[in-house]
Short mmCIF file of C-alpha atoms and ligand atoms in Angstrom, two decimals:
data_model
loop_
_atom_site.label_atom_id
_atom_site.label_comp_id
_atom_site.label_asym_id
_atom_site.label_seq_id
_atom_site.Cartn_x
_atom_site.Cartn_y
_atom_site.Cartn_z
CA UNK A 111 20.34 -15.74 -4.58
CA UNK A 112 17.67 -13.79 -5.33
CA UNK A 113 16.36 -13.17 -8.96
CA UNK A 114 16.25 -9.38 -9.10
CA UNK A 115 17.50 -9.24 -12.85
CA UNK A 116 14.29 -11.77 -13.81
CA UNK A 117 12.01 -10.16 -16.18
CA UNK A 118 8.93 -8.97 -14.56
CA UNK A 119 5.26 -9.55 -16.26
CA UNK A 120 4.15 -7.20 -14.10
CA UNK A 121 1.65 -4.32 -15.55
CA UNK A 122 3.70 -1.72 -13.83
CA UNK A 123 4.90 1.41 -15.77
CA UNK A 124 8.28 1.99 -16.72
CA UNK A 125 10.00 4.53 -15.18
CA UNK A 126 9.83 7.69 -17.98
CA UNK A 127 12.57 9.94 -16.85
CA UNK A 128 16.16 8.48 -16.79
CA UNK A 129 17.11 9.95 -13.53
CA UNK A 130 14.45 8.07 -11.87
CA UNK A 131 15.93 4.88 -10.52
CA UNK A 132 15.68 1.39 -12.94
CA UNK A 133 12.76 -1.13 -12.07
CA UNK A 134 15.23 -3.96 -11.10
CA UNK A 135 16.53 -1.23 -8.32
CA UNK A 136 13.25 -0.70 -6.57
CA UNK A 137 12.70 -4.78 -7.37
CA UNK A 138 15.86 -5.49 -5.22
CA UNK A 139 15.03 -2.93 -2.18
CA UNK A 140 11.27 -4.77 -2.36
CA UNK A 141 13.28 -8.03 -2.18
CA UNK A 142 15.20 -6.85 0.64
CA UNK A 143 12.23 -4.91 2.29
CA UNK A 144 10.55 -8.14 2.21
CA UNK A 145 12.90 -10.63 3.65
CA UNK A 146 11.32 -10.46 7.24
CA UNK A 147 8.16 -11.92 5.59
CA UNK A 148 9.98 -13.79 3.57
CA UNK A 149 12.28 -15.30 6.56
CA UNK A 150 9.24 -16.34 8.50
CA UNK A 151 7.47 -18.25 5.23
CA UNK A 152 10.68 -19.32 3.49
CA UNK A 153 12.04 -22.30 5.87
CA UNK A 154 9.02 -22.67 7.45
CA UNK A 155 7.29 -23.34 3.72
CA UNK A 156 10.00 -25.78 2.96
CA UNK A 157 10.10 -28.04 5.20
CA UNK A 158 6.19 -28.14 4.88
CA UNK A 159 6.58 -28.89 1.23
CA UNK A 160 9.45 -31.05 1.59
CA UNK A 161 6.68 -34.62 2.16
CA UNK A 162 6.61 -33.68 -1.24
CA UNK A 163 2.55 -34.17 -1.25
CA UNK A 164 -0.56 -32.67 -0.62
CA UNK A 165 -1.98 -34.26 2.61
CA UNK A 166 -4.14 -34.06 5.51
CA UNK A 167 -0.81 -33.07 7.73
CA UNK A 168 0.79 -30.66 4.97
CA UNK A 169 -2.63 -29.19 4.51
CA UNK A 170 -2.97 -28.28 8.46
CA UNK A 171 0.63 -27.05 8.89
CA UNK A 172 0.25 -24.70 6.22
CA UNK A 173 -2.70 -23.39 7.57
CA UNK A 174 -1.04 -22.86 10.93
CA UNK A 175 1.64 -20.43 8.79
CA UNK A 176 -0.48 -19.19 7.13
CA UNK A 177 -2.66 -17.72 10.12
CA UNK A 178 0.26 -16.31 12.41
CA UNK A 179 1.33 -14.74 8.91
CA UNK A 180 -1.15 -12.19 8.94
CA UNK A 181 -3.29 -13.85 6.16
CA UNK A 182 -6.57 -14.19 7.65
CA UNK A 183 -9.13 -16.64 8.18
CA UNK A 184 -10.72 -15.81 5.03
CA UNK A 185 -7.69 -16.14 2.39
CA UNK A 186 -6.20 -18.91 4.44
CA UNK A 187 -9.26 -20.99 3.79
CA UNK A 188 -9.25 -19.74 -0.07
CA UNK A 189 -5.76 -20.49 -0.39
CA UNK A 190 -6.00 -24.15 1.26
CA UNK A 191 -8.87 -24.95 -1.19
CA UNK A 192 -7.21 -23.84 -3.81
CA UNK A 193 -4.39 -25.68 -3.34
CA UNK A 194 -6.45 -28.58 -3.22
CA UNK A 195 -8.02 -28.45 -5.82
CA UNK A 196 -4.60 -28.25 -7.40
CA UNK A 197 -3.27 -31.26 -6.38
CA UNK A 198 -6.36 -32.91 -7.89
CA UNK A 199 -5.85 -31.47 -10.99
CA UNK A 200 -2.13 -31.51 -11.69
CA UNK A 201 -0.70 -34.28 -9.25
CA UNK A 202 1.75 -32.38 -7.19
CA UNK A 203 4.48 -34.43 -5.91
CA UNK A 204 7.12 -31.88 -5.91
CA UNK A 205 7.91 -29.87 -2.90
CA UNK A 206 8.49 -27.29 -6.00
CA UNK A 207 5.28 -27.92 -7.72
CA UNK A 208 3.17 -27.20 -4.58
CA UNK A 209 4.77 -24.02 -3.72
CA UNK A 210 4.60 -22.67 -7.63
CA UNK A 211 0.59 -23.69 -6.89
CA UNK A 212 0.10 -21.63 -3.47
CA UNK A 213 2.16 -18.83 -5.37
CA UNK A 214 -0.29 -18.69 -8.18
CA UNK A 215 -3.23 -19.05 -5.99
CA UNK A 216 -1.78 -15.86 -3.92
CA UNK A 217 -0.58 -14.01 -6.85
CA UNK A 218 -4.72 -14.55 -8.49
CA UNK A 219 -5.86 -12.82 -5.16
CA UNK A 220 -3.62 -10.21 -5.15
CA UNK A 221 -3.81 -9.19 -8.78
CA UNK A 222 -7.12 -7.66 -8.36
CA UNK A 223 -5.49 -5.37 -6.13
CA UNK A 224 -3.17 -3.99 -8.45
CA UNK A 225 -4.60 -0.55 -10.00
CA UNK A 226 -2.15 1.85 -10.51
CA UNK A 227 -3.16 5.41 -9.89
CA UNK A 228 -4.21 7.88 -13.11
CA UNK A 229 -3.72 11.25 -11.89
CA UNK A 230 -4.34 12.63 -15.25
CA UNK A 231 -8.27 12.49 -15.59
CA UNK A 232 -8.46 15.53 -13.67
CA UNK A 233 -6.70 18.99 -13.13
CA UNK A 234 -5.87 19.31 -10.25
CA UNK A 235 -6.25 15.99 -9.15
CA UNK A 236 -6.98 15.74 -5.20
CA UNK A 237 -5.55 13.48 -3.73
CA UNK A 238 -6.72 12.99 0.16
CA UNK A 239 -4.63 11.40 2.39
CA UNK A 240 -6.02 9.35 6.16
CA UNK A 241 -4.72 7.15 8.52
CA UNK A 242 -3.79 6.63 12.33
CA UNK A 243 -0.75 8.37 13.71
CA UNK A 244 2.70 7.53 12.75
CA UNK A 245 1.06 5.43 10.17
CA UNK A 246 3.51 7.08 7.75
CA UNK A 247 1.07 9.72 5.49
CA UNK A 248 3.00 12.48 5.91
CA UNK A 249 6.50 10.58 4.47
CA UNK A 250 4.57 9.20 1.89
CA UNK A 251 3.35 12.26 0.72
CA UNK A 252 7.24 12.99 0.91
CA UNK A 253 8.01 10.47 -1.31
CA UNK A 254 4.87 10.35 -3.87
CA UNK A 255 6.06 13.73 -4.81
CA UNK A 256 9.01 12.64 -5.69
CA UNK A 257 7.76 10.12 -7.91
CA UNK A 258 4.64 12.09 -9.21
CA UNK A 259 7.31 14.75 -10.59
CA UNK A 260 8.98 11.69 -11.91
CA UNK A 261 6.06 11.28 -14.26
CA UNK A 262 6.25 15.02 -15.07
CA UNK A 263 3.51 16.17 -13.18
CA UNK A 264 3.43 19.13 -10.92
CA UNK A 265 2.64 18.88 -7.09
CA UNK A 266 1.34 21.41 -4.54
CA UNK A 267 1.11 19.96 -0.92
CA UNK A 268 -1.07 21.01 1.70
CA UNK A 269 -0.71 21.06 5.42
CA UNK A 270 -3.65 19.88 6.59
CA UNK A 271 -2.20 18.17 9.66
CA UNK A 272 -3.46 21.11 11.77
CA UNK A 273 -2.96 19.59 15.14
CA UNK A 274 0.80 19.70 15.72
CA UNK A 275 3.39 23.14 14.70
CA UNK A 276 6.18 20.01 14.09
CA UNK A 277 3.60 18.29 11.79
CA UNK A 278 3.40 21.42 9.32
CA UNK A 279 7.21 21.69 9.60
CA UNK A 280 7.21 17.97 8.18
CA UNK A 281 5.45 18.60 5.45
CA UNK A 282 7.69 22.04 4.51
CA UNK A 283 10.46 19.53 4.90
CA UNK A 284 9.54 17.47 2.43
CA UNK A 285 8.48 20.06 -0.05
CA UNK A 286 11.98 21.92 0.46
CA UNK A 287 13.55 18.73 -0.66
CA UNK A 288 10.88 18.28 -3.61
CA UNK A 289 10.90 21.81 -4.43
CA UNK A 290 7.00 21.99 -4.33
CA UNK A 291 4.66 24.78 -2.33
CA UNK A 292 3.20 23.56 0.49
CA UNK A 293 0.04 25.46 1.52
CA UNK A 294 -0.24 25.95 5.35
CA UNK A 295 -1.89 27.94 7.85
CA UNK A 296 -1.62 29.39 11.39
CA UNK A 297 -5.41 28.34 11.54
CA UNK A 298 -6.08 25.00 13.10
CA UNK A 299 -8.87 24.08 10.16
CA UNK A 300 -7.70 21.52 8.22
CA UNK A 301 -10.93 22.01 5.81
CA UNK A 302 -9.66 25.58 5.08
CA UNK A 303 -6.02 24.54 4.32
CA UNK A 304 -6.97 22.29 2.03
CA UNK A 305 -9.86 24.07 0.63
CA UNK A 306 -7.06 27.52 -0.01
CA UNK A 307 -4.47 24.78 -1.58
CA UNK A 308 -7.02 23.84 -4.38
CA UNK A 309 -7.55 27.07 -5.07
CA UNK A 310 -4.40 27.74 -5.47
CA UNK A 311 -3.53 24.78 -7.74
CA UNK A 312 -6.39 25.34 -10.01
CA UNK A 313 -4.67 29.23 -9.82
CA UNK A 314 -1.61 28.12 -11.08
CA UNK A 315 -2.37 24.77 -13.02
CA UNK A 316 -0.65 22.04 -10.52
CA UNK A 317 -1.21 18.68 -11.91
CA UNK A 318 -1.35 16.88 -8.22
CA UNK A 319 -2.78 18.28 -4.65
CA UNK A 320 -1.67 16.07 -1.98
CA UNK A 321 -3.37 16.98 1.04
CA UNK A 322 -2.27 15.93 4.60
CA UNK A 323 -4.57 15.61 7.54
CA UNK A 324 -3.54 14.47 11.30
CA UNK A 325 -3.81 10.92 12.45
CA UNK A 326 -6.64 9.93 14.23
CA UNK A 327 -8.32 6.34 15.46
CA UNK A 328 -11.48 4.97 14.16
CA UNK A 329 -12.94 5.02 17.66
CA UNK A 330 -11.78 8.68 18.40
CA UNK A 331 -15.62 9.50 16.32
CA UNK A 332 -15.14 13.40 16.51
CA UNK A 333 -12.51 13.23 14.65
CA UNK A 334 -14.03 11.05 12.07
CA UNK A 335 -16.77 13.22 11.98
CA UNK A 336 -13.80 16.32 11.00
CA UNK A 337 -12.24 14.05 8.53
CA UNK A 338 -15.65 13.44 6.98
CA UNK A 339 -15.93 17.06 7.13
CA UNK A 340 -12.76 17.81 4.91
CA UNK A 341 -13.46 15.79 2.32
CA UNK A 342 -17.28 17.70 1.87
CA UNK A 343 -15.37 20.89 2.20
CA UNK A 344 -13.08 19.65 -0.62
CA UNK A 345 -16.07 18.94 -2.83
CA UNK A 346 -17.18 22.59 -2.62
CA UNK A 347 -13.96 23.84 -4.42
CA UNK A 348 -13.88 20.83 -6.23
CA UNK A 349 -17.24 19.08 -6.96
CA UNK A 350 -15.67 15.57 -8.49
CA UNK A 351 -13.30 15.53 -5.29
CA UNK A 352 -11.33 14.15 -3.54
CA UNK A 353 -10.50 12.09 -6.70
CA UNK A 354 -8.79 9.77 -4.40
CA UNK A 355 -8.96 9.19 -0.59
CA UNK A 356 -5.86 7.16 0.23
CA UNK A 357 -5.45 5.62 3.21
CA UNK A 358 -2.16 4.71 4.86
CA UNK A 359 -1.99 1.62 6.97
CA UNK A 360 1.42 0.74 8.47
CA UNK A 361 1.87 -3.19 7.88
CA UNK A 362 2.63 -3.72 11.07
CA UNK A 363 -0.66 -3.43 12.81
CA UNK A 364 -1.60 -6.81 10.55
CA UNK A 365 -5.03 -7.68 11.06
CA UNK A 366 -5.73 -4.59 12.78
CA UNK A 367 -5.61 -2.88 9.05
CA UNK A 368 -8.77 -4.45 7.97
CA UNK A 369 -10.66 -2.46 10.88
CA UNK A 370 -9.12 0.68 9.55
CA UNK A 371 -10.03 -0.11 6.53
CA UNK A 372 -13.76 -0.35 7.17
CA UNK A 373 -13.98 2.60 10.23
CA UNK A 374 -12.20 4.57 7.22
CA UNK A 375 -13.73 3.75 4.35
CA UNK A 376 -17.45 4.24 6.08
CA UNK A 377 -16.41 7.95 7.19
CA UNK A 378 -14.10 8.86 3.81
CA UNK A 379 -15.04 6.49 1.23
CA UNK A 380 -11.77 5.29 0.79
CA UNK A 381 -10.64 4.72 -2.75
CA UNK A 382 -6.90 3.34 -2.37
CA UNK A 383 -4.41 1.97 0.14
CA UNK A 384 -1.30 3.11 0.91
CA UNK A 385 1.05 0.00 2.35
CA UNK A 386 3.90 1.38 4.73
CA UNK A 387 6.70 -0.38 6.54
CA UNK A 388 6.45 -3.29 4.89
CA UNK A 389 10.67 -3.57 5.63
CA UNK A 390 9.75 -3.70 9.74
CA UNK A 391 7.43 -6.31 9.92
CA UNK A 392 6.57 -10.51 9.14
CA UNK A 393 2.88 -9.16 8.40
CA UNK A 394 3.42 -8.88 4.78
CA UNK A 395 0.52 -11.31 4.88
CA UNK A 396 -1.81 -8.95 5.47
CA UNK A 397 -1.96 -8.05 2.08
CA UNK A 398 -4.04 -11.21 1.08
CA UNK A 399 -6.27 -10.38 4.14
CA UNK A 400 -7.31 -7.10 2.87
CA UNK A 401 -8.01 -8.95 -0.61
CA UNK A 402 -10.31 -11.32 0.53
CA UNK A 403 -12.02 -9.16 3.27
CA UNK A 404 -11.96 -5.03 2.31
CA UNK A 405 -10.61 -5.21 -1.04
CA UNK A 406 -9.63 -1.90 -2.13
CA UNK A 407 -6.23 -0.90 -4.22
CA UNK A 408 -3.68 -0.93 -3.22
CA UNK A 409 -2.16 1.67 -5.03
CA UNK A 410 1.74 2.24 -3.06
CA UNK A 411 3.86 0.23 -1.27
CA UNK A 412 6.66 1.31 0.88
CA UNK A 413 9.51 -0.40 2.18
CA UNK A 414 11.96 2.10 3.78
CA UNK A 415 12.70 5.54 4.71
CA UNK A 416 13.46 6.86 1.80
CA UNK A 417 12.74 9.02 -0.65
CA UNK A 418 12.49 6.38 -3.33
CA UNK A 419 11.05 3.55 -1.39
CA UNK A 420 7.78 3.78 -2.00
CA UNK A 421 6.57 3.14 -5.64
CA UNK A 422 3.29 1.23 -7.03
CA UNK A 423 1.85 -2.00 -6.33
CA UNK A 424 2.60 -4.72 -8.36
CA UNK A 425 1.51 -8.01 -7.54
CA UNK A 426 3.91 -10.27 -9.61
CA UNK A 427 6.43 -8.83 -7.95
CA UNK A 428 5.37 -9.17 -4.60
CA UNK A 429 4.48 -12.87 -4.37
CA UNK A 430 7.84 -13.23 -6.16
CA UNK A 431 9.60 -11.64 -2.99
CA UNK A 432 7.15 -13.36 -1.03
CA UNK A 433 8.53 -16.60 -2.20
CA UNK A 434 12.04 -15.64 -4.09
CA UNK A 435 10.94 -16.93 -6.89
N1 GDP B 709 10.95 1.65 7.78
C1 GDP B 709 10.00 2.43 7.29
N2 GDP B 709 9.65 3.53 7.95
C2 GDP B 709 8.67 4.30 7.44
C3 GDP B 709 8.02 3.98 6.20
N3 GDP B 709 7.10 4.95 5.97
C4 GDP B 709 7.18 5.82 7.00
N4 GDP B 709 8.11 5.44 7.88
C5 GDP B 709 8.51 6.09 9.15
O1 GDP B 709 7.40 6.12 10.05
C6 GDP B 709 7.47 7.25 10.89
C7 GDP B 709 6.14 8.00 10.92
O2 GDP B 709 5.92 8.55 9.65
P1 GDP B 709 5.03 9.84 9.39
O3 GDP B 709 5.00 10.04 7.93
O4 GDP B 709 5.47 10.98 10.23
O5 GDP B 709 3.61 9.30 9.92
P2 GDP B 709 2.21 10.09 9.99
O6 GDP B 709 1.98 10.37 11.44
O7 GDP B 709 1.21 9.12 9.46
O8 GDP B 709 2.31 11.31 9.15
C8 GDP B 709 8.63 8.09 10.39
O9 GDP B 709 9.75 7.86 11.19
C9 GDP B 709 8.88 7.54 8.98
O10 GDP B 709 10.21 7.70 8.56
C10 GDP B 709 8.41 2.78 5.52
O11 GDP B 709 7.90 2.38 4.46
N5 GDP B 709 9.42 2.05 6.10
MG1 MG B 710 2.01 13.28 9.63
#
C-alpha cells in the first residue's frame, strides 16, 4: 500500500493553524490524485526493470514510456543518461536499484522547481493570475484563499475576468465561501478592476490581492496585447507589481503547456506556475518537461475540486507518488 504516513524531507511548510488539514492528508489525496500517472508508469516500469539490468533493450523501452508520458524529448534524454551513468557507477542489478536511480535523477530535476511562494515581502502583495480557458484560475484563486488565510494573511480578490457576467459570479462564489471582498465592476476593463482592488487593499491593509483575468490563447494576440496591458496598469498603482504573475496550466494539455509557457511568459513575464488537474490526466510527466525546457516554479499543485486540493509544490513528494515509493 501506499506510504502516506512516511516522513517527508520535503522543504514544505507545516501547516500553522490546526484547523488546516495535516500534511499526511494532502500527501494521501496527492497519492490518490496521482494514481492515473502513476497507473500508466507503475506496471509498465516494472516489467522494464524486472531484466534486472541496465541494457541497450531496457534503455530503449524506457525511453518509449517515458515519451508517451508527457516527459519530453529533452528530460527523456537527461534522464536516460543519467541513468547510465548510474549503472556505471553503482552496478545496478536490481530491478529496485534502477528505479531508486531514475527516481533520484527525476526528483534532482524537479527540485529546482520547488520555490514556495513568500507573500510577505510586500503589502499588498499582487498576485496576477493567466491562463487559457477552463484552465482552472478562477478555482484556484478559490482555493489559494483558503490556504493564504490559513497562513494568517488577509485576501481581497478581484474580478478581473471581465468577459463573462457568470465569470464575476464565480469569483463572488468563492469569496462568499472564503469570506473575502471581491472587487468587481459593471465595466468590461479588467485593468480598472484590478487597478480599484489595489487601491482598496492598500486602503484597508490586505495582505494578498489575487487578481483574476479571462482566459485567452497565445495565438488570440489582442488579447495578449490586453493582458500585457493589465499588468502595466498594475504597476501604476503598484510600481514593484505584479509581485507574481502565475500562470495556470491544466496538466492535461501535456506538452502543449510548454507553449503556454513561453507565449505567456513573453507577454506577462511569468514568475510561477500553477499545476491543475493533475487527478484527470497520465500527463503528470509534464512536469519534468517544463524543468528541462521553460523552467519556472512551480509554485501550486492541484489535484481535485476542492477547496483544499491545491497546496504547494513539493518535489519529494511528487516523485514519491510518481513511483509509490
Ligand atoms: N479535477 C479537477 N478539476 C479542477 C481542478 N482545478 C480546476 N478544476 C475544474 O476545472 C473547471 C474550470 O475551472 P475554472 O477555475 O472555472 O477555470 P478558468 O476558466 O481558468 O477560470 C472547473 O470545473 C473546476 O472545478 C483540479 O485540480 N482538479
Ligand atoms: Mg475563470
Amino acid at each position: 500500500m501506499f506510504s502516506f504516513l512516511k516522513k517527508s524531507t520535503s522543504a514544505a511548510q507545516p501547516d500553522a493553524t490546526p484547523e488546516t488539514p495535516a500534511p499526511a492528508s494532502w500527501r494521501e489525496r496527492l497519492f490518490k490524485g496521482l494514481a492515473r500517472t502513476r497507473a500508466q508508469w507503475g506496471g509498465k516500469l516494472k516489467s522494464i526493470f524486472s531484466r534486472g539490468k541496465v541494457d541497450d533493450e531496457l534503455l530503449e523501452e524506457l525511453e518509449t514510456l517515458l515519451l508517451t508520458s508527457d516527459v519530453g524529448i529533452e528530460a527523456t534524454t537527461h534522464l536516460l543518461d543519467e541513468l547510465k551513468k548510474a549503472a556505471k557507477r553503482d552496478k545496478l542489478e536490481t530491478p529496485e536499484a534502477i528505479q531508486q536511480a531514475l527516481s533520484d535523477a527525476l526528483y534532482a530535476i524537479l527540485a529546482p522547481l520547488e520555490q514556495a511562494l513568500d507573500v510577505s515581502t510586500h503589502k499588498p502583495y499582487v498576485i496576477m493570475i493567466a491562463g487559457v480557458n477552463g484552465a482552472g484560475k478562477t478555482t484556484s484563486i478559490g482555493k489559494l484563499a483558503k490556504y493564504f488565510q490559513s497562513q494568517g494573511k488577509s485576501v481581497l480578490l478581484a474580478a478581473g475576468d471581465t468577459f463573462r457576467a457568470a465569470a464575476r459570479e464565480q469569483l463572488q462564489t468563492w469569496g462568499e465561501r472564503n469570506n473575502v471582498t471581491v472587487i468587481a465592476q459593471e465595466s468590461g476593463d479588467p485593468a480598472a478592476v484590478i487597478f480599484d482592488a489595489i487601491s482598496a487593499a492598500k486602503a484597508r491593509g490586505i495582505d494578498v490581492v489575487l487578481a483574476d483575468t479571462a482566459g485567452r490563447l497565445p495565438t488570440q494576440l489582442h488579447l495578449m496585447d490586453e493582458i500585457a496591458k493589465v499588468r502595466r496598469v498594475i504597476q501604476k498603482v503598484e510600481p514593484e507589481g505584479p509581485h507574481e504573475t502565475l500562470l495556470v496550466l491544466d496538466a492535461n494539455i501535456g506538452q502543449n503547456a510548454l507553449q503556454q509557457v513561453k507565449a505567456f511568459d513573453k507577454a506577462i513575464n511569468v514568475t510561477g506556475l500553477v499545476l491543475t488537474k493533475l487527478d484527470g490526466t497520465a500527463k503528470g510527466g509534464v512536469v519534468a518537461a517544463i524543468a528541462r525546457q521553460c523552467p519556472k516554479p512551480i509554485r501550486f499543485i492541484g489535484v481535485g475540486e476542492q477547496i483544499d486540493d491545491l497546496r504547494p509544490f513539493s518535489a519529494r513528494d511528487f516523485v514519491d507518488a510518481l513511483f509509490d515509493q
